[in-house]
XYZ file of C-alpha atoms in Angstrom:
468
model
C 1.290 -17.617 -1.581
C -2.000 -18.231 -3.453
C -4.131 -17.363 -0.542
C -6.122 -14.039 -0.879
C -4.313 -10.783 -0.323
C -6.534 -7.993 0.769
C -5.822 -4.333 0.304
C -8.071 -2.606 2.754
C -7.980 -0.607 5.965
C -9.131 2.646 4.251
C -6.579 2.198 1.252
C -3.658 1.877 3.595
C -2.860 -1.731 4.805
C -1.595 -4.654 2.836
C -2.682 -7.878 4.443
C -2.827 -11.482 3.456
C -6.410 -12.481 4.582
C -7.713 -15.763 5.758
C -10.434 -16.892 8.098
C -8.595 -18.065 11.215
C -8.599 -15.463 14.100
C -4.912 -14.665 13.836
C -5.680 -13.466 10.245
C -8.978 -11.788 10.918
C -8.907 -8.456 9.306
C -10.577 -5.849 11.395
C -12.603 -7.388 14.173
C -14.827 -5.243 16.386
C -13.757 -4.646 20.022
C -15.146 -7.455 22.192
C -15.512 -4.696 24.920
C -16.423 -1.338 23.406
C -15.953 0.321 26.629
C -12.254 0.103 26.115
C -12.573 3.049 23.846
C -13.398 5.196 26.838
C -11.151 3.573 29.511
C -7.736 4.796 30.466
C -4.922 2.273 30.384
C -2.379 2.277 33.259
C 1.336 2.990 32.711
C 2.139 -0.556 33.458
C -0.479 -1.999 31.023
C 0.845 0.220 28.195
C 4.396 -0.792 28.953
C 3.378 -4.442 28.761
C 1.556 -3.855 25.491
C 4.713 -2.390 23.936
C 6.668 -5.450 25.055
C 3.981 -7.659 23.656
C 4.111 -5.849 20.230
C 7.834 -6.109 19.951
C 7.860 -9.776 21.098
C 5.104 -10.520 18.584
C 7.199 -9.018 15.786
C 10.337 -10.971 16.802
C 8.386 -14.148 16.984
C 6.919 -13.754 13.510
C 9.166 -11.811 11.289
C 11.411 -14.023 9.106
C 14.440 -11.714 9.077
C 13.703 -8.582 11.117
C 17.454 -7.890 11.514
C 17.751 -7.545 7.816
C 14.969 -4.947 7.757
C 15.239 -3.046 11.020
C 18.153 -1.504 12.823
C 17.912 -3.437 15.892
C 19.810 -0.988 17.871
C 17.551 1.865 16.775
C 14.484 -0.239 17.544
C 15.611 -1.134 21.039
C 16.453 2.631 21.784
C 12.914 3.633 20.381
C 11.271 1.134 22.630
C 13.055 2.602 25.690
C 12.125 5.955 24.440
C 8.376 5.472 23.980
C 8.151 3.745 27.303
C 9.802 6.762 29.059
C 7.321 9.022 27.520
C 4.341 7.116 29.000
C 4.169 8.470 32.543
C 0.384 8.611 33.167
C -2.775 6.769 32.270
C -4.040 7.299 28.677
C -6.842 6.364 26.324
C -6.139 3.951 23.581
C -6.002 6.711 21.011
C -3.334 8.630 23.056
C -1.385 5.448 23.639
C -1.250 4.810 19.878
C 0.118 8.289 19.212
C 3.160 7.322 21.335
C 3.524 3.522 20.568
C 2.833 3.897 16.838
C 6.045 5.682 16.263
C 7.699 2.320 16.478
C 6.221 1.351 13.035
C 8.867 2.987 10.904
C 11.608 1.432 12.946
C 10.462 -1.997 11.614
C 11.243 -0.599 8.132
C 8.693 -3.053 6.581
C 5.416 -2.435 4.884
C 3.842 -5.683 6.144
C 4.564 -5.138 9.791
C 3.074 -2.376 11.918
C 0.724 -1.470 14.778
C -2.654 -0.578 13.407
C -4.367 2.683 14.410
C -7.574 2.505 16.636
C -9.805 2.025 13.791
C -12.798 1.421 16.023
C -12.705 4.975 17.361
C -12.300 6.417 13.942
C -15.314 4.469 12.641
C -17.385 5.648 15.584
C -16.474 9.307 15.002
C -17.446 9.128 11.326
C -20.728 7.346 12.309
C -21.436 10.212 14.771
C -21.118 12.813 11.978
C -17.545 14.040 12.553
C -15.612 14.835 9.234
C -11.948 14.273 8.714
C -9.727 16.498 6.367
C -11.707 16.680 3.010
C -8.785 17.016 0.468
C -6.693 14.371 -1.286
C -2.960 15.224 -1.465
C 0.207 14.167 -3.101
C 3.661 14.372 -1.434
C 6.572 15.066 -3.703
C 9.966 13.441 -3.646
C 11.111 16.384 -1.586
C 8.365 15.787 1.088
C 6.263 18.725 0.002
C 2.368 18.456 0.172
C 0.282 19.503 -2.626
C -3.425 19.333 -3.312
C -4.092 16.535 -5.737
C -7.213 17.907 -7.350
C -9.217 21.151 -7.911
C -12.005 21.496 -5.071
C -14.812 23.937 -4.660
C -17.260 24.726 -1.769
C -19.783 27.454 -2.666
C -17.794 30.209 -4.195
C -14.532 29.164 -2.664
C -12.138 27.337 -4.941
C -8.774 25.641 -4.434
C -6.508 24.661 -7.325
C -4.764 21.389 -7.846
C -1.025 21.740 -7.150
C -1.507 24.301 -4.445
C 1.225 23.824 -1.896
C 0.056 23.159 1.728
C 2.125 25.191 4.119
C 0.429 24.522 7.536
C -2.509 22.666 8.979
C -3.704 23.911 12.340
C -0.493 25.639 12.904
C 1.736 22.683 12.205
C 4.083 23.060 9.291
C 3.714 20.693 6.281
C 7.305 19.450 6.749
C 6.624 18.553 10.332
C 3.326 16.898 9.409
C 5.054 14.646 6.748
C 7.953 13.751 8.981
C 5.723 12.948 11.903
C 3.091 10.916 9.985
C 5.607 8.783 8.135
C 6.835 7.494 11.498
C 3.482 5.702 12.043
C 3.552 3.994 8.656
C 5.008 0.653 7.718
C 7.359 0.683 4.712
C 10.852 -0.297 3.595
C 11.670 3.235 2.550
C 10.740 6.838 3.669
C 9.464 7.391 0.119
C 7.019 4.538 0.575
C 5.927 5.566 4.021
C 5.305 9.131 2.690
C 3.140 7.699 -0.136
C 1.131 5.693 2.394
C 0.655 8.876 4.384
C -0.686 10.660 1.260
C -3.012 7.748 0.541
C -4.507 7.922 3.911
C -3.929 11.581 4.790
C -7.147 12.364 6.414
C -7.154 9.268 8.682
C -3.518 9.891 9.626
C -4.111 13.512 10.639
C -6.703 12.262 13.130
C -4.913 9.310 14.291
C -1.623 11.105 15.013
C -2.564 14.695 15.681
C -6.256 14.332 16.626
C -7.297 16.827 13.744
C -10.940 16.404 12.925
C -13.954 18.590 11.944
C -12.071 21.971 11.750
C -8.849 22.926 10.005
C -6.962 26.216 9.773
C -5.327 25.607 6.344
C -2.556 27.740 4.882
C -1.749 27.467 1.226
C 1.059 29.003 -0.872
C -0.165 31.979 -2.886
C -3.080 32.849 -0.609
C -2.750 35.934 1.518
C -4.744 34.501 4.439
C -5.325 31.085 5.895
C -8.510 29.129 5.093
C -10.827 27.820 7.905
C -12.221 24.368 6.955
C -15.155 23.166 8.947
C -17.385 20.067 8.788
C -20.421 22.221 7.893
C -18.609 23.068 4.480
C -19.255 20.837 1.572
C -15.948 20.633 -0.397
C -16.285 18.781 -3.700
C -13.597 17.645 -6.183
C -14.164 19.438 -9.458
C -11.042 18.201 -11.430
C -11.991 16.426 -14.624
C -10.630 12.788 -14.720
C -12.274 10.674 -17.268
C -10.089 7.694 -16.349
C -11.286 7.540 -12.742
C -14.961 7.711 -13.876
C -14.311 4.360 -15.585
C -13.686 2.581 -12.292
C -10.762 1.040 -10.549
C -10.299 -1.669 -13.252
C -10.725 -0.675 -16.879
C -9.380 -1.101 -20.331
C -9.581 1.604 -23.040
C -7.896 2.446 -26.348
C -5.756 5.415 -26.182
C -5.037 5.750 -29.852
C -4.823 3.559 -32.790
C -3.027 0.375 -31.866
C -2.330 1.499 -28.245
C -4.444 0.390 -25.217
C -4.390 1.179 -21.525
C -5.208 -1.388 -18.770
C -5.673 0.256 -15.467
C -5.391 -1.891 -12.344
C -5.994 0.228 -9.231
C -5.534 -2.849 -6.871
C -5.710 -6.648 -6.912
C -8.148 -6.791 -4.030
C -10.800 -8.563 -6.054
C -12.225 -12.087 -6.136
C -10.250 -14.196 -8.642
C -13.234 -15.193 -10.629
C -14.413 -11.586 -10.968
C -10.932 -10.552 -12.060
C -10.647 -13.319 -14.598
C -13.914 -12.347 -16.133
C -12.720 -8.707 -16.473
C -9.315 -9.762 -17.871
C -10.861 -12.251 -20.389
C -13.123 -9.295 -21.573
C -10.408 -6.835 -21.616
C -8.123 -8.955 -23.768
C -11.101 -9.777 -26.169
C -11.381 -6.043 -26.596
C -7.631 -5.625 -27.140
C -7.719 -8.270 -29.890
C -10.645 -6.656 -31.573
C -8.987 -3.200 -31.301
C -5.758 -4.678 -32.920
C -3.688 -3.311 -30.221
C 0.032 -3.609 -30.800
C 1.282 -1.827 -27.660
C -0.434 -2.261 -24.194
C 0.224 0.062 -21.191
C -0.615 -1.549 -17.892
C -0.874 0.981 -15.090
C -0.175 -0.259 -11.471
C 1.370 2.960 -10.115
C -1.131 3.302 -7.429
C -1.675 -0.476 -6.879
C -0.754 -1.465 -3.347
C -1.549 -5.197 -3.803
C -4.303 -7.808 -3.471
C -4.764 -11.313 -4.622
C -1.786 -13.089 -6.050
C -4.119 -15.469 -8.166
C -4.983 -12.305 -10.177
C -1.262 -11.672 -10.824
C -0.826 -15.234 -12.129
C -3.891 -15.030 -14.361
C -2.892 -11.713 -15.948
C 0.741 -12.802 -16.412
C -0.469 -15.818 -18.421
C -1.907 -13.511 -21.036
C 1.392 -11.628 -21.417
C 3.757 -14.722 -21.149
C 5.489 -16.409 -24.084
C 7.211 -19.115 -21.886
C 6.611 -20.939 -18.672
C 7.350 -18.733 -15.574
C 6.993 -18.552 -11.839
C 6.077 -15.670 -9.715
C 8.857 -16.208 -7.129
C 11.943 -18.484 -7.020
C 11.832 -19.316 -3.198
C 9.974 -18.593 -0.076
C 11.395 -18.164 3.482
C 9.060 -18.618 6.384
C 9.363 -18.260 10.099
C 7.142 -20.581 12.048
C 5.181 -19.484 15.087
C 2.207 -20.910 16.997
C -0.213 -19.721 14.384
C 1.495 -20.931 11.226
C 3.391 -24.125 12.189
C 0.494 -26.361 11.112
C -1.452 -29.144 12.727
C 0.872 -31.154 15.139
C 3.691 -28.873 14.072
C 3.938 -30.734 10.724
C 5.948 -27.722 9.264
C 8.453 -27.602 12.098
C 8.977 -26.110 15.445
C 8.176 -22.619 16.651
C 10.957 -20.225 15.714
C 12.227 -22.337 12.948
C 13.222 -20.505 9.619
C 12.468 -22.683 6.609
C 13.259 -22.056 2.947
C 11.321 -23.640 0.121
C 12.179 -23.541 -3.590
C 9.181 -22.530 -5.505
C 8.188 -25.185 -7.940
C 4.892 -23.923 -9.290
C 5.604 -22.994 -12.808
C 2.781 -21.333 -14.658
C 2.080 -21.604 -18.422
C 1.119 -19.030 -20.970
C -2.598 -18.920 -21.928
C -3.707 -20.471 -25.268
C -2.015 -18.922 -28.235
C -5.127 -17.496 -29.816
C -5.978 -15.534 -26.583
C -2.476 -14.396 -25.755
C -1.351 -10.895 -26.184
C 1.686 -10.816 -28.511
C 2.427 -7.079 -28.721
C 4.596 -4.929 -26.625
C 3.732 -4.278 -22.894
C 4.740 -1.232 -20.907
C 4.154 -1.535 -17.151
C 3.797 1.680 -15.158
C 5.173 1.447 -11.618
C 5.603 4.002 -8.746
C 6.681 4.283 -5.083
C 3.474 2.840 -3.817
C 3.330 -0.057 -6.176
C 3.457 -2.778 -3.532
C 2.899 -6.338 -2.377
C 1.013 -8.341 -5.162
C 1.706 -5.404 -7.519
C 5.545 -5.795 -6.899
C 5.012 -9.626 -7.617
C 3.610 -8.661 -10.945
C 6.425 -6.155 -11.625
C 9.258 -8.653 -10.882
C 7.379 -11.413 -12.687
C 7.230 -9.318 -15.897
C 10.549 -7.699 -15.602
C 12.609 -10.923 -14.656
C 10.890 -12.821 -17.475
C 11.303 -10.108 -20.061
C 7.584 -9.844 -20.449
C 7.333 -6.049 -20.177
C 9.177 -2.727 -20.231
C 8.950 -0.911 -16.903
C 8.253 2.838 -16.831
C 7.902 5.277 -13.918
C 9.506 5.588 -10.531
C 11.178 2.853 -8.607
C 9.060 1.173 -6.093
C 9.292 2.209 -2.443
C 9.168 -1.489 -1.343
C 11.707 -4.195 -2.004
C 11.543 -6.538 -5.055
C 12.211 -9.329 -2.400
C 9.424 -8.510 -0.024
C 7.673 -9.939 2.976
C 4.339 -11.479 2.865
C 1.713 -13.768 4.622
C 1.250 -11.896 7.871
C -0.446 -12.680 11.151
C -2.636 -10.205 13.092
C -2.825 -10.183 16.879
C -4.104 -7.967 19.623
C -2.054 -6.344 22.356
C -3.231 -7.749 25.682
C -4.541 -4.600 27.320
C -5.198 -1.822 24.821
C -6.476 -4.481 22.282
C -4.857 -2.415 19.554
C -4.200 -4.767 16.596
C -0.833 -5.470 15.027
C 0.045 -7.020 11.699
C 3.397 -8.833 11.275
C 4.755 -10.685 8.331
C 5.929 -14.328 8.423
C 7.429 -14.837 5.001
C 9.929 -13.384 2.554
C 9.469 -13.922 -1.172
C 12.483 -14.060 -3.466
C 11.925 -12.627 -6.957
C 11.778 -14.977 -9.941
C 15.406 -14.453 -11.158
C 16.723 -15.483 -7.634
C 18.481 -12.175 -6.913
C 18.506 -11.865 -3.093
C 19.558 -8.370 -2.793
C 17.147 -6.005 -0.814
C 16.376 -3.179 -3.294
C 13.598 -1.539 -5.083
C 12.151 -2.755 -8.433
C 13.923 -0.352 -10.811
C 12.102 0.676 -14.050
C 13.859 0.586 -17.344
C 12.775 4.142 -18.034
C 12.503 6.543 -15.074
C 9.681 9.200 -15.058
C 9.279 11.537 -12.066
C 6.083 13.518 -11.684
C 6.594 17.289 -11.440
C 4.684 19.969 -9.622
C 3.671 21.291 -13.033
C 2.348 17.869 -14.036
C 0.127 18.005 -10.895
C -1.121 21.515 -11.537
C -1.958 20.671 -15.235
C -3.301 17.173 -14.360
C -0.809 15.888 -16.850
C 0.198 12.171 -16.812
C 3.965 12.086 -17.537
C 4.104 8.283 -17.181
C 1.651 7.615 -19.935
C 3.308 10.353 -22.040
C 6.651 8.662 -21.722
C 5.200 5.282 -22.547
C 3.538 6.721 -25.649
C 6.854 8.216 -26.772
C 8.574 4.855 -26.320
C 5.877 3.172 -28.405
C 6.227 5.821 -31.146
C 10.028 5.338 -31.265
C 9.762 1.624 -31.401
C 7.127 1.664 -34.243
C 9.411 4.072 -36.275
C 12.390 1.813 -35.677
C 10.368 -1.285 -36.722
C 8.951 0.495 -39.791
């Protein structure tokens, strides 16, 4: 579990990364001509079988995540839809729908990233706007945008894109995402919206765009230069930063854990030195948009917040396959499911460096992977008060995946091999529930208001008043 976790693939995938071929992240195609070759029907059917077989061989408890009957029916359905030779991109638009049937954010077929990279290098432009998707599945512009004299306001509701209704777009795109809940899959779609529009619908360069409140649709072309104009001083400070919000209250923003441990440790050491100088009594840590990263970073941060020995997980379940069984099968035989009690207890950092104030952890539906490990570590050990929306992924989540190519299309698949059980040992599959629930409204989006931080500040004020 201490091996690096990488959040990459255009802010969408959560992968445990290592150097062996079966964990190589995004290798180039050995034969680039595959991007222009049509696959036969038989080849695509064999690739679908290889994908499903690869999942069954690796996933530690697929029947606990996926509805096996629905998965089997979906495989039959996508095969029946393939009746003529297709390019890799078109094959993905059919086979990729199997992803949501796996119901796991660490197991999915990856889009044809080589073609997308080539298109961008050739000057093609994807959809230019960031979006948010509400709990009701409605798409809104995330920021204000401007191109010349044309302006679009944050919070504008997207009605259609290229004649496809927003509801159909959301419903379709989430089928191609990995994730334990539809809410999580929709948030992954929002994170990689431009890429998803191309991968699933083929939309690129030109977009007929209909927004609520506009009398006519808006034509978006690659020749336009749309720029975000929303003021956001927080984002200007980078992905990882600390700042004082008000007297005695600090904010530690952690956009991801995809960072080298040494670099993260230097940042955390510096941040907590500032926190001490600023005499912070209440610290807000924001991981609402954090999809994961290196678990070593979670350990190091937790040591600053802990007042007792702790562990990140209580046990680990692993399914052995030909890639992870170890030299001479020292772990066991292929197909064997092993459970190991986690005995690595961590100790708090030295007393003079440790933060002894109140900690408020902001979480949300896309808080995932190593970020969920942080959330369960702090909650189960009573190191923090959690504020925000429940996570879209499970508190007991999958991890440590393998990557492999399908035999003919060479599309890449990522499949988990482990399940991590949270520190308190509760084996129930459910989200991480915050102590205080905060849902972002459309009005919050339009006014660029942070309801999560506002709620945390209110809780801090109430506690300070009660302690006075």
